[in-house]
Coordinates of C-alpha atoms in Angstrom, one line a residue:
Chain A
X217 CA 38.5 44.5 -57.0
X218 CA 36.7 41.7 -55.0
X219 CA 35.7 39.9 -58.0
X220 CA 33.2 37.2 -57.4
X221 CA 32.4 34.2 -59.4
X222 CA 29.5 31.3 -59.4
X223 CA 30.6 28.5 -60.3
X224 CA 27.8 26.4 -59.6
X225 CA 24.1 26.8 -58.6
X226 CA 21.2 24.3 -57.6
X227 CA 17.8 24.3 -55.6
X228 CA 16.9 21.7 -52.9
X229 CA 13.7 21.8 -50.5
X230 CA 13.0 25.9 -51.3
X231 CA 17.0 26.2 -50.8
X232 CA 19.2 28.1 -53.1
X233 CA 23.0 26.9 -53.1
X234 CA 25.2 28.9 -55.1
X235 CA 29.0 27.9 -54.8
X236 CA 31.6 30.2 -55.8
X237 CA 35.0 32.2 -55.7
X238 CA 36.1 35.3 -54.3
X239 CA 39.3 36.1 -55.3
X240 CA 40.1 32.5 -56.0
X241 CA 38.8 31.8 -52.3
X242 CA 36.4 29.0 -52.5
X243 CA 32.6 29.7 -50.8
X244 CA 29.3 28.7 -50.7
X245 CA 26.0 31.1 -50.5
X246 CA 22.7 29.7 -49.4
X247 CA 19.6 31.7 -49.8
X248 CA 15.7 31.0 -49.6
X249 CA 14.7 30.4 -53.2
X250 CA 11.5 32.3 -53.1
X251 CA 13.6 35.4 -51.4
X252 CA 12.3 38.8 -50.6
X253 CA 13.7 41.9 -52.1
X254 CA 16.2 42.8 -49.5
X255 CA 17.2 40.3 -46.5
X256 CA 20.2 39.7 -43.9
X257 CA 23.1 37.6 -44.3
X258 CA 24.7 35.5 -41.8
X259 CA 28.8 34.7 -42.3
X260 CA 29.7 31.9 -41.2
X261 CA 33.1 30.7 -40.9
X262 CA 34.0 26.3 -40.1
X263 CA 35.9 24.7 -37.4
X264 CA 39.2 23.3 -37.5
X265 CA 39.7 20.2 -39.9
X266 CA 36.2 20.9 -41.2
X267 CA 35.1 23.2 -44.5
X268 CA 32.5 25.0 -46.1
X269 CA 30.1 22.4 -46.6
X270 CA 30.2 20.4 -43.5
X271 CA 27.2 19.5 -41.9
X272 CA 27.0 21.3 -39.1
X273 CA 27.8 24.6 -41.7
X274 CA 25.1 23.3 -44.2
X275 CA 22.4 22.3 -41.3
X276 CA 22.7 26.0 -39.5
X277 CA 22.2 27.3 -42.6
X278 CA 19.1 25.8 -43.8
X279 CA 17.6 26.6 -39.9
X280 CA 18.3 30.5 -40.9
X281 CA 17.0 30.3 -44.5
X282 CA 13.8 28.4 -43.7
X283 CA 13.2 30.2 -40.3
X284 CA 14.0 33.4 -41.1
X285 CA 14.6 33.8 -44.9
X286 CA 18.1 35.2 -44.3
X287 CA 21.0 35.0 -46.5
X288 CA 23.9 32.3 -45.0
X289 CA 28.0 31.9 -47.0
X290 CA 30.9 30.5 -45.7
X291 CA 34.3 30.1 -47.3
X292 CA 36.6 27.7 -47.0
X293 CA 38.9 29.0 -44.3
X294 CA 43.0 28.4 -45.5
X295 CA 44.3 25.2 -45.7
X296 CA 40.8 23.4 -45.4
X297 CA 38.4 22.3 -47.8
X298 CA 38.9 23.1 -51.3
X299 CA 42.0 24.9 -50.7
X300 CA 45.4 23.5 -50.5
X301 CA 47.4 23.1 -46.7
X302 CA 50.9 24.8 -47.0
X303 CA 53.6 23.5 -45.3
X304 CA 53.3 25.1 -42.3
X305 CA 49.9 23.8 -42.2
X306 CA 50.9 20.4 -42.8
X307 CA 53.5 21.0 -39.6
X308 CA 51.1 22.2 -37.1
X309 CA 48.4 19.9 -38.0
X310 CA 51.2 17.2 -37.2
X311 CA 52.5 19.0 -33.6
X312 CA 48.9 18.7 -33.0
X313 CA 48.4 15.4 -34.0
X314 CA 51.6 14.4 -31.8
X315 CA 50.1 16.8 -28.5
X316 CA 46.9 14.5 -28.7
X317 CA 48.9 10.8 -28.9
X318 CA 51.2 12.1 -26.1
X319 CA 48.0 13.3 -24.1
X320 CA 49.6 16.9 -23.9
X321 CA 47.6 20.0 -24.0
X322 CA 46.4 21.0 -27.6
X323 CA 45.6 24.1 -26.3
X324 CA 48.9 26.5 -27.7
X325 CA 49.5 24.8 -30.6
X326 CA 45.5 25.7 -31.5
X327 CA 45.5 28.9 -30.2
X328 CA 49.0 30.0 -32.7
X329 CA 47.9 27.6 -35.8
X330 CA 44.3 29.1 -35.2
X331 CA 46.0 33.1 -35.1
X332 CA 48.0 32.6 -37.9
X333 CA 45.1 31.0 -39.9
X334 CA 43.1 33.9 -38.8
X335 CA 45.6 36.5 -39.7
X336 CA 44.9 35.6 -43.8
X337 CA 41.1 34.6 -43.5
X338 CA 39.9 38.1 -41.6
X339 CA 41.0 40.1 -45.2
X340 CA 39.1 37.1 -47.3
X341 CA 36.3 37.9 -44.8
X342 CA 36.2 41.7 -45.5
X343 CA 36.4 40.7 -49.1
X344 CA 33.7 38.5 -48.9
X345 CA 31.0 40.9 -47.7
X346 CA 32.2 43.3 -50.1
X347 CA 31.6 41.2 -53.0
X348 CA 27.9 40.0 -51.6
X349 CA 26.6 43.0 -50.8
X350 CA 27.1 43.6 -54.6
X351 CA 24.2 41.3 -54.3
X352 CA 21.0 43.1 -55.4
X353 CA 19.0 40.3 -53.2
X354 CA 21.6 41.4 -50.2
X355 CA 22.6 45.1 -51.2
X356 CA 25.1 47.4 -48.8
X357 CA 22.8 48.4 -46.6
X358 CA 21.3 45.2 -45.0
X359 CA 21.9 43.9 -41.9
X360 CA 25.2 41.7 -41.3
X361 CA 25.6 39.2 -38.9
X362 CA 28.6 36.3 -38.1
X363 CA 28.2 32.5 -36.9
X364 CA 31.3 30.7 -36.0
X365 CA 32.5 28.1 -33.0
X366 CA 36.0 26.8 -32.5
X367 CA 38.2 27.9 -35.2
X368 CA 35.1 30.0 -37.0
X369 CA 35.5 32.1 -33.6
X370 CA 39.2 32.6 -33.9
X371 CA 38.6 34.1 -37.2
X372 CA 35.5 35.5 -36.4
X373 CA 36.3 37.7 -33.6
X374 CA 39.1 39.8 -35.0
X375 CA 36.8 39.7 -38.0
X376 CA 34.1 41.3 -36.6
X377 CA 36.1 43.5 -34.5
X378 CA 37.5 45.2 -37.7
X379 CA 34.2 45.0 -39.2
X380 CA 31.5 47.6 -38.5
X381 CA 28.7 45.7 -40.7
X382 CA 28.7 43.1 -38.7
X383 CA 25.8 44.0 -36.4
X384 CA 25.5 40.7 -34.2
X385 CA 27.4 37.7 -33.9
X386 CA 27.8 33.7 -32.1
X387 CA 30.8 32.6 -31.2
X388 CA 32.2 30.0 -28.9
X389 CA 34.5 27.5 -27.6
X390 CA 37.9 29.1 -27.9
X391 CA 41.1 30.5 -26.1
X392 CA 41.3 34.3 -24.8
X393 CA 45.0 34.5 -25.1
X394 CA 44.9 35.6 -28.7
X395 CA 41.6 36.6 -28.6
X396 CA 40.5 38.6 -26.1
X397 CA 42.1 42.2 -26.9
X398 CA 39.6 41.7 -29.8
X399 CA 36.9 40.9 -28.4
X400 CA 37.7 44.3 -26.2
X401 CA 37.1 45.9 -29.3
X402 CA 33.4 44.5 -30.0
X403 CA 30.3 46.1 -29.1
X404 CA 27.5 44.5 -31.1
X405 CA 25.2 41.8 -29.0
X406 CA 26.8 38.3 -29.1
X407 CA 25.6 34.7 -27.6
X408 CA 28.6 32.9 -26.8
X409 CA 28.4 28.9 -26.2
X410 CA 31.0 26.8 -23.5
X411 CA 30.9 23.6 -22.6
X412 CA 31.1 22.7 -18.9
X413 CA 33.2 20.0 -18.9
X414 CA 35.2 20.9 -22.1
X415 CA 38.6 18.7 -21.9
X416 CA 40.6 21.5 -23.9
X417 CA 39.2 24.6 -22.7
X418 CA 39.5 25.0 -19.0
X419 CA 36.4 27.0 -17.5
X420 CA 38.1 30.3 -16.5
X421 CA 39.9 30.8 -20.4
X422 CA 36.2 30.4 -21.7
X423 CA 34.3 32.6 -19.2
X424 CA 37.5 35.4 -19.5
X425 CA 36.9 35.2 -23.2
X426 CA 32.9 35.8 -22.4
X427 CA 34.1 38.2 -20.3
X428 CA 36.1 40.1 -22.5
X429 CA 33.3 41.2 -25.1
X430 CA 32.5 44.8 -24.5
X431 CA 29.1 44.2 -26.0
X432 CA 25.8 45.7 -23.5
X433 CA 24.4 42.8 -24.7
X434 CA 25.7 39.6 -24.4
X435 CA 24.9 36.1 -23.4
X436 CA 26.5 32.8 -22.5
X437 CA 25.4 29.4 -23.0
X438 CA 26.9 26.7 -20.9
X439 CA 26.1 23.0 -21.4
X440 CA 27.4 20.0 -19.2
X441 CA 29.1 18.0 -21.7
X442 CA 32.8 17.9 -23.8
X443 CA 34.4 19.7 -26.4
X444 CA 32.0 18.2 -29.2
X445 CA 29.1 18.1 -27.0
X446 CA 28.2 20.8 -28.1
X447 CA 24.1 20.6 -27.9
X448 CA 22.3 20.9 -31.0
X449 CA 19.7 22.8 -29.4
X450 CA 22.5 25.6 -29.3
X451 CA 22.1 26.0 -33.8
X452 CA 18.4 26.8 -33.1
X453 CA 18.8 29.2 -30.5
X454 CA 21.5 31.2 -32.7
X455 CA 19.0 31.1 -35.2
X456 CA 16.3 33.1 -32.4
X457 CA 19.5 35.4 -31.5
X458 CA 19.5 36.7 -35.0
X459 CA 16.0 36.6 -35.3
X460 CA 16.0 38.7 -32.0
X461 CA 17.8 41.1 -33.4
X462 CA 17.2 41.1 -37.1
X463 CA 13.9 41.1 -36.7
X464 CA 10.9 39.2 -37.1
X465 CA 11.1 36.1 -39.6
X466 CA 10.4 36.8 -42.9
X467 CA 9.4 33.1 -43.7
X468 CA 10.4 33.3 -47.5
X469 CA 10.6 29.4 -48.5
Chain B
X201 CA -5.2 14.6 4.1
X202 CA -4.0 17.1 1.7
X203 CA -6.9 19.3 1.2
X204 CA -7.6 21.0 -2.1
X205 CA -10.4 23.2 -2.0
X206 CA -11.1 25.3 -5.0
X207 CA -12.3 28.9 -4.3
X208 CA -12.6 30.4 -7.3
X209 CA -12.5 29.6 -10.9
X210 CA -12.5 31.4 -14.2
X211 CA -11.6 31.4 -17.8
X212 CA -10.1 33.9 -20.0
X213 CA -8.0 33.6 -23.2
X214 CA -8.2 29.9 -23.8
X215 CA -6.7 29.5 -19.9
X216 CA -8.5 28.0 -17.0
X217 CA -7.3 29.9 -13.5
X218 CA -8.4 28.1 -10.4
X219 CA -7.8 29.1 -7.0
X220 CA -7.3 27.1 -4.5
X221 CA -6.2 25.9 -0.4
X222 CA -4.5 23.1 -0.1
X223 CA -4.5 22.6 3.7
X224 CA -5.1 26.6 3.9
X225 CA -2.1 27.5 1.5
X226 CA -3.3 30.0 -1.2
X227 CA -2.5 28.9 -4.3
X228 CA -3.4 29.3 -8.5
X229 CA -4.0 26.5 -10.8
X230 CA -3.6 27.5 -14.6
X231 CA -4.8 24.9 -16.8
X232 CA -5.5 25.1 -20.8
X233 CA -9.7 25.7 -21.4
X234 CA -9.7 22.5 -24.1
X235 CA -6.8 19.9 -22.2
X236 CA -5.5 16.8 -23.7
X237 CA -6.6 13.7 -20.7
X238 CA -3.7 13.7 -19.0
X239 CA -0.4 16.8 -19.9
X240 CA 2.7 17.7 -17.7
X241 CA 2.5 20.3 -14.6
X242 CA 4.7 22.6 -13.8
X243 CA 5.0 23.4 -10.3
X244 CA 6.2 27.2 -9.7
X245 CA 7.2 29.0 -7.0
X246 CA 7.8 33.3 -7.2
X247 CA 10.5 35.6 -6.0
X248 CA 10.5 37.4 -3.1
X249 CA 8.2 40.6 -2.0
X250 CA 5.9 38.8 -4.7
X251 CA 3.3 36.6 -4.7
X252 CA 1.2 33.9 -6.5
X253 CA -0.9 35.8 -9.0
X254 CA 2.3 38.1 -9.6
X255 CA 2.7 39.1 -13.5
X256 CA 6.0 37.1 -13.9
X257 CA 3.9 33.8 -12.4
X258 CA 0.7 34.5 -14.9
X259 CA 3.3 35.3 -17.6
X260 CA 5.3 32.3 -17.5
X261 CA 2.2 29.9 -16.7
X262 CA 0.5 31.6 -20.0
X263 CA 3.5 30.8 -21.9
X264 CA 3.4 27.1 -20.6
X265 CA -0.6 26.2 -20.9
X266 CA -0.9 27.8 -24.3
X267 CA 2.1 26.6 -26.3
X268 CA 2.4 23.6 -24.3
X269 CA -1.1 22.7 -23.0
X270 CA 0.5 21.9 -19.4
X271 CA -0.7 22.5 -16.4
X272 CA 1.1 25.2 -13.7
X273 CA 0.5 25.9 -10.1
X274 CA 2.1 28.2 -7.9
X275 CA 1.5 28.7 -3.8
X276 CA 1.8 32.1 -2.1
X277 CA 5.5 31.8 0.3
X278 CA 4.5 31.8 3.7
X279 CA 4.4 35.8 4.6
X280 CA 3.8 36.5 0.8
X281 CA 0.2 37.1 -1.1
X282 CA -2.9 36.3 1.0
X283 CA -0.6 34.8 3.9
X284 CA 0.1 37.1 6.9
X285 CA 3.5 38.2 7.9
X286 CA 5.0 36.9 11.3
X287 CA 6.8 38.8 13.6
X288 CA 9.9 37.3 12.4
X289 CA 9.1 38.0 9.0
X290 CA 8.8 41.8 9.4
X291 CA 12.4 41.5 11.7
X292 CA 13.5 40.2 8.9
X293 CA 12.2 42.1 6.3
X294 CA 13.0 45.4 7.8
X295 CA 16.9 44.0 8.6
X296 CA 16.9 43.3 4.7
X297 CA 15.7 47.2 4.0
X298 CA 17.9 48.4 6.8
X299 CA 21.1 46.5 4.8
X300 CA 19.9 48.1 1.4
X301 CA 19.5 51.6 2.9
X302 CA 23.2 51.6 4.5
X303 CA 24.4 50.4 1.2
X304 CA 25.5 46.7 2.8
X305 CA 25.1 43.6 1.1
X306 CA 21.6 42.0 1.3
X307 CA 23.1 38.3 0.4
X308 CA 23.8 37.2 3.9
X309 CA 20.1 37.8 5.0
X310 CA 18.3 36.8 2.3
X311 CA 19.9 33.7 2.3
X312 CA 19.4 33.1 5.6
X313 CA 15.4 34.5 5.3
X314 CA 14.8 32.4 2.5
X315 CA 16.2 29.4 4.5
X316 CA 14.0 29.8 6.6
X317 CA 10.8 30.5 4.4
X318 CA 12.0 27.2 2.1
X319 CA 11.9 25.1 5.5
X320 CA 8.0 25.6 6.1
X321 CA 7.5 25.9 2.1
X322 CA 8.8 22.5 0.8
X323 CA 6.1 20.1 2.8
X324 CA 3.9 22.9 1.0
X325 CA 4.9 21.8 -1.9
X326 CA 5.1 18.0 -1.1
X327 CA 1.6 18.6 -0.2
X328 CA 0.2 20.9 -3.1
X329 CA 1.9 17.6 -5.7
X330 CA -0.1 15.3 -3.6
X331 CA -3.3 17.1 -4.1
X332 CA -3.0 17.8 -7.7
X333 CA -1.8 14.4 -8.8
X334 CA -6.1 14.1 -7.6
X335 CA -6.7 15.6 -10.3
X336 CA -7.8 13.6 -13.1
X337 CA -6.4 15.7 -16.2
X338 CA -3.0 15.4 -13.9
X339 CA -2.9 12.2 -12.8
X340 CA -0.5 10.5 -10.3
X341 CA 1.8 9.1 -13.6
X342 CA 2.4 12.6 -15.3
X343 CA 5.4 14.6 -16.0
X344 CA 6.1 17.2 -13.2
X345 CA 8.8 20.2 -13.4
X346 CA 9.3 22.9 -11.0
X347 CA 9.9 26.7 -12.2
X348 CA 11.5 29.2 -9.7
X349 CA 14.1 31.9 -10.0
X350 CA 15.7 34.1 -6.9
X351 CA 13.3 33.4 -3.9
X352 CA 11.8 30.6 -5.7
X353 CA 15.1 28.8 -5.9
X354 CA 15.9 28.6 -3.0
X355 CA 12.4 26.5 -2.2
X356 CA 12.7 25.0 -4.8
X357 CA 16.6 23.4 -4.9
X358 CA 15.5 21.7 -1.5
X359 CA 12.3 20.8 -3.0
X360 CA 13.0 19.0 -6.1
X361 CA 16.3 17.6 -3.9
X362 CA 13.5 15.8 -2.1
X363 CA 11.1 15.4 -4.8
X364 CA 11.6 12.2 -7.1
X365 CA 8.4 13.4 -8.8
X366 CA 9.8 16.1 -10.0
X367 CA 11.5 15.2 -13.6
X368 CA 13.3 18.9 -14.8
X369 CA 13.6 22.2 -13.3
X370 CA 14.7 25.9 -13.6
X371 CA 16.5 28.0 -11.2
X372 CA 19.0 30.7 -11.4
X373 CA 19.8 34.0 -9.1
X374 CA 20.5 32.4 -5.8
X375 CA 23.4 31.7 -3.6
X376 CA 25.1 28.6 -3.0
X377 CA 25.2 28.8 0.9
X378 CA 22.4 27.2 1.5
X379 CA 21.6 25.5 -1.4
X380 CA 24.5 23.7 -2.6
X381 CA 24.4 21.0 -0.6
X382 CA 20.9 20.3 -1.6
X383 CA 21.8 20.6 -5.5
X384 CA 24.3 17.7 -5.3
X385 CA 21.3 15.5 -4.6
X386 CA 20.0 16.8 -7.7
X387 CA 20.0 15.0 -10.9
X388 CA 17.2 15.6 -13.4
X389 CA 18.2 17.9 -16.1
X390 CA 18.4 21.8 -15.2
X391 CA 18.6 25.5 -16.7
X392 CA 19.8 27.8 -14.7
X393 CA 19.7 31.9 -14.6
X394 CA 22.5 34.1 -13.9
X395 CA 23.1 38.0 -14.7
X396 CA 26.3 38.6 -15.2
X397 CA 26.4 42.0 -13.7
X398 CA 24.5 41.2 -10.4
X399 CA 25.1 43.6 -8.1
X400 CA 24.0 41.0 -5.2
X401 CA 25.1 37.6 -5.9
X402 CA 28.8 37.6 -7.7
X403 CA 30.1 35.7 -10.5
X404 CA 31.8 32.9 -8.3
X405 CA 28.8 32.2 -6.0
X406 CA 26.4 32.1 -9.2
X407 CA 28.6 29.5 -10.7
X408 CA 29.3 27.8 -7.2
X409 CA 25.4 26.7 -7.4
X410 CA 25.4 25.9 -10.4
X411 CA 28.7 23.8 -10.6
X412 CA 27.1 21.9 -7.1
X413 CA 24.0 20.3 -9.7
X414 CA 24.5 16.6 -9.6
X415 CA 22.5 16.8 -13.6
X416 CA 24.5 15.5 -16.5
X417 CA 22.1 17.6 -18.7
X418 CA 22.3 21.3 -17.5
X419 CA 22.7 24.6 -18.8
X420 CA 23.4 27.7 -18.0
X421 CA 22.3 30.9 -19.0
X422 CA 24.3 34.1 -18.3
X423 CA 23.1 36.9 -19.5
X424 CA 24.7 40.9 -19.1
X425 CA 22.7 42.7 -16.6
X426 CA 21.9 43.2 -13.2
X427 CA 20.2 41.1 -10.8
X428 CA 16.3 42.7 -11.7
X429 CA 17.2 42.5 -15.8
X430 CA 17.1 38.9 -16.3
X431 CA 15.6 39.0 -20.0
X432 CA 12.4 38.1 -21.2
X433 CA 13.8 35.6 -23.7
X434 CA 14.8 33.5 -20.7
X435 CA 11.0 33.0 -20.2
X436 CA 10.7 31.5 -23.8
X437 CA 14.1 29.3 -23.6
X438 CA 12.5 27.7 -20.2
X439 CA 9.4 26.8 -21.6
X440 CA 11.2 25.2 -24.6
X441 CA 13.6 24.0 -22.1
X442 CA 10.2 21.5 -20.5
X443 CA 9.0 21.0 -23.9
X444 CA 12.4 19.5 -25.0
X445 CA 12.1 17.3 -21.7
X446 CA 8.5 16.7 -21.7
X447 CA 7.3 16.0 -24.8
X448 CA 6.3 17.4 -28.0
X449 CA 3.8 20.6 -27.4
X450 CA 0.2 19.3 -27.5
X451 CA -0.9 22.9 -28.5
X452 CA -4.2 22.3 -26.5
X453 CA -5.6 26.0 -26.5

């Protein structure tokens, strides 16, 4: 039983924010507040250090409820947010920490804290979709699609590689070495975002992740720029990808 | 002198389409029916085997004069449209079909054809700016931007290389033989094409070019496919792509 509760609800600018748990895992569901029968949901999932209600979560998701009328939630991923860091968390945030004074490569410790991180959120994920598609406003047979970057793609892509109701997905700026055998597995049409001059990512472990999707249809967005440089002209064209492939917007608020 | 004489002129759909010589160059001027005094032109040149008047030319210009209200122009490549072939242009030409036929790679010629086709095309283009900055709803203080992919990159890398008029351009599906050592004299902000499954150009020589941009605003798009699938959508994200660089859209027509 994937037994979800609201906990709190409010409406701002034609916006619907219900917070709530799912099996005691903190999330957050947007939705348009004048909403048509059925429409799609978007998961999202955050990046590392960051939570369900971060800005850039909160800002993509009022671009695909105003634009498109869609259905956007996001949990708290372990350790972050609402929910409390372990002591393994607390260990590898530190290594981290310590790689970046001592100007070593944050790269590995990422990639492992990111996999094991992954390794309990993927079943919250699953869990997740269950419980919202229990949604009358969502329902089981609507289309499914996933939004995540940095750690919301290391979750995200053995996510949706075990998850056949996710019909299209955005990912980005990760590692292949955990990743890629997933991404083997995914088949769905994906826009995938680097950045050119990304100081943690070298060029050829982003484009081999790209590479590794077995999607027909897939894109990849490069911009000149860092690891947070991310452009946010990228959020809008995620929102056309969906819209692309979800079809047309529905224009609810 | 540059000499523009108009040669025809009509009006469908809220778009004005003047033909044109400038010094005996064929050439289409697209222009919205109701303009603003003064709006951005976009300076376009087409693939090869193609033409002026080509559907992917009218397409694009459509997209730009109606939700932009700018102006675009395109000339006919010497040997293309209304221009006659040369003797060396059929050599060439046929050599190209010969390579094709046996299965050998086209690159090598192409590149070294449309090297040759840019050399006599870019004072064409120095010449066709000249002429239209005339114009009095273009002006000699205007926004310009350039618009070619495959053929039409490789006039236009040397082009806009030359070009301080020029303000942001698109390119993509070309090699970086003879065009990368123009691109590094590029700096104005760039998108740039690739298909990630071309069977002509590969992967490395794609990214070659466009690593060699001198820009500290570009983006790439990569997109599954072979050489002739580039999407549609890539049409769109380059006319947002001016209208992020140029202005908010004046919505003219």
């Amino acid at each position: 039983m994937n037994t979800l509760l609201i906990t709190a609800e409010s409406t701002a600018n034609g916006i619907v924010e219900r917070e709530f748990t799912v099996n005691g895992v903190p999330g957050v569901l947007w939705s348009p507040e004048s909403a048509a029968d059925r429409a799609p949901l978007i998961l999202q999932a955050h990046g590392g250090g960051n939570h369900k209600k971060h800005p850039a979560m909160s800002g993509r998701a009022a671009l695909l409820v105003r634009q498109c009328g869609y259905h956007v939630a996001v949990l708290d991923a372990p350790g972050h947010g609402d929910r409390p860091r372990t002591e393994h968390d607390e260990r590898e945030i530190a290594t981290m920490f310590a790689a970046r004074a001592a100007g070593e490569p944050e790269g590995p410790i990422v990639v492992r804290y990111n996999e094991h991180l992954a390794k309990l959120a993927v079943p919250e994920y699953h869990a997740l979709l269950d419980a919202l598609q229990q949604l009358p406003e969502i329902g089981t047979d609507g289309l499914v699609g996933f939004w995540g970057i940095n750690m919301g793609t290391a979750i995200g892509v053995p996510f949706v590689a075990a998850e056949p109701r996710v019909k299209a997905a955005v990912f980005g700026q990760h590692w292949p070495q955990a990743l890629a055998e997933h991404a083997r597995r995914i088949t769905v049409p994906i826009e995938f975002d680097l950045q050119w001059d990304d100081e943690h990512i070298t060029r050829e472990e982003g484009l081999e992740l790209f590479d590794a999707f077995a999607s027909t249809e897939k894109s990849l967005h490069v911009n000149s720029g860092r690891h947070k440089e991310l452009p946010r002209f990228e959020a809008e064209s995620a929102v056309r990808f969906f819209a692309r492939h979800f079809g047309p917007a529905a224009r609810a608020v």
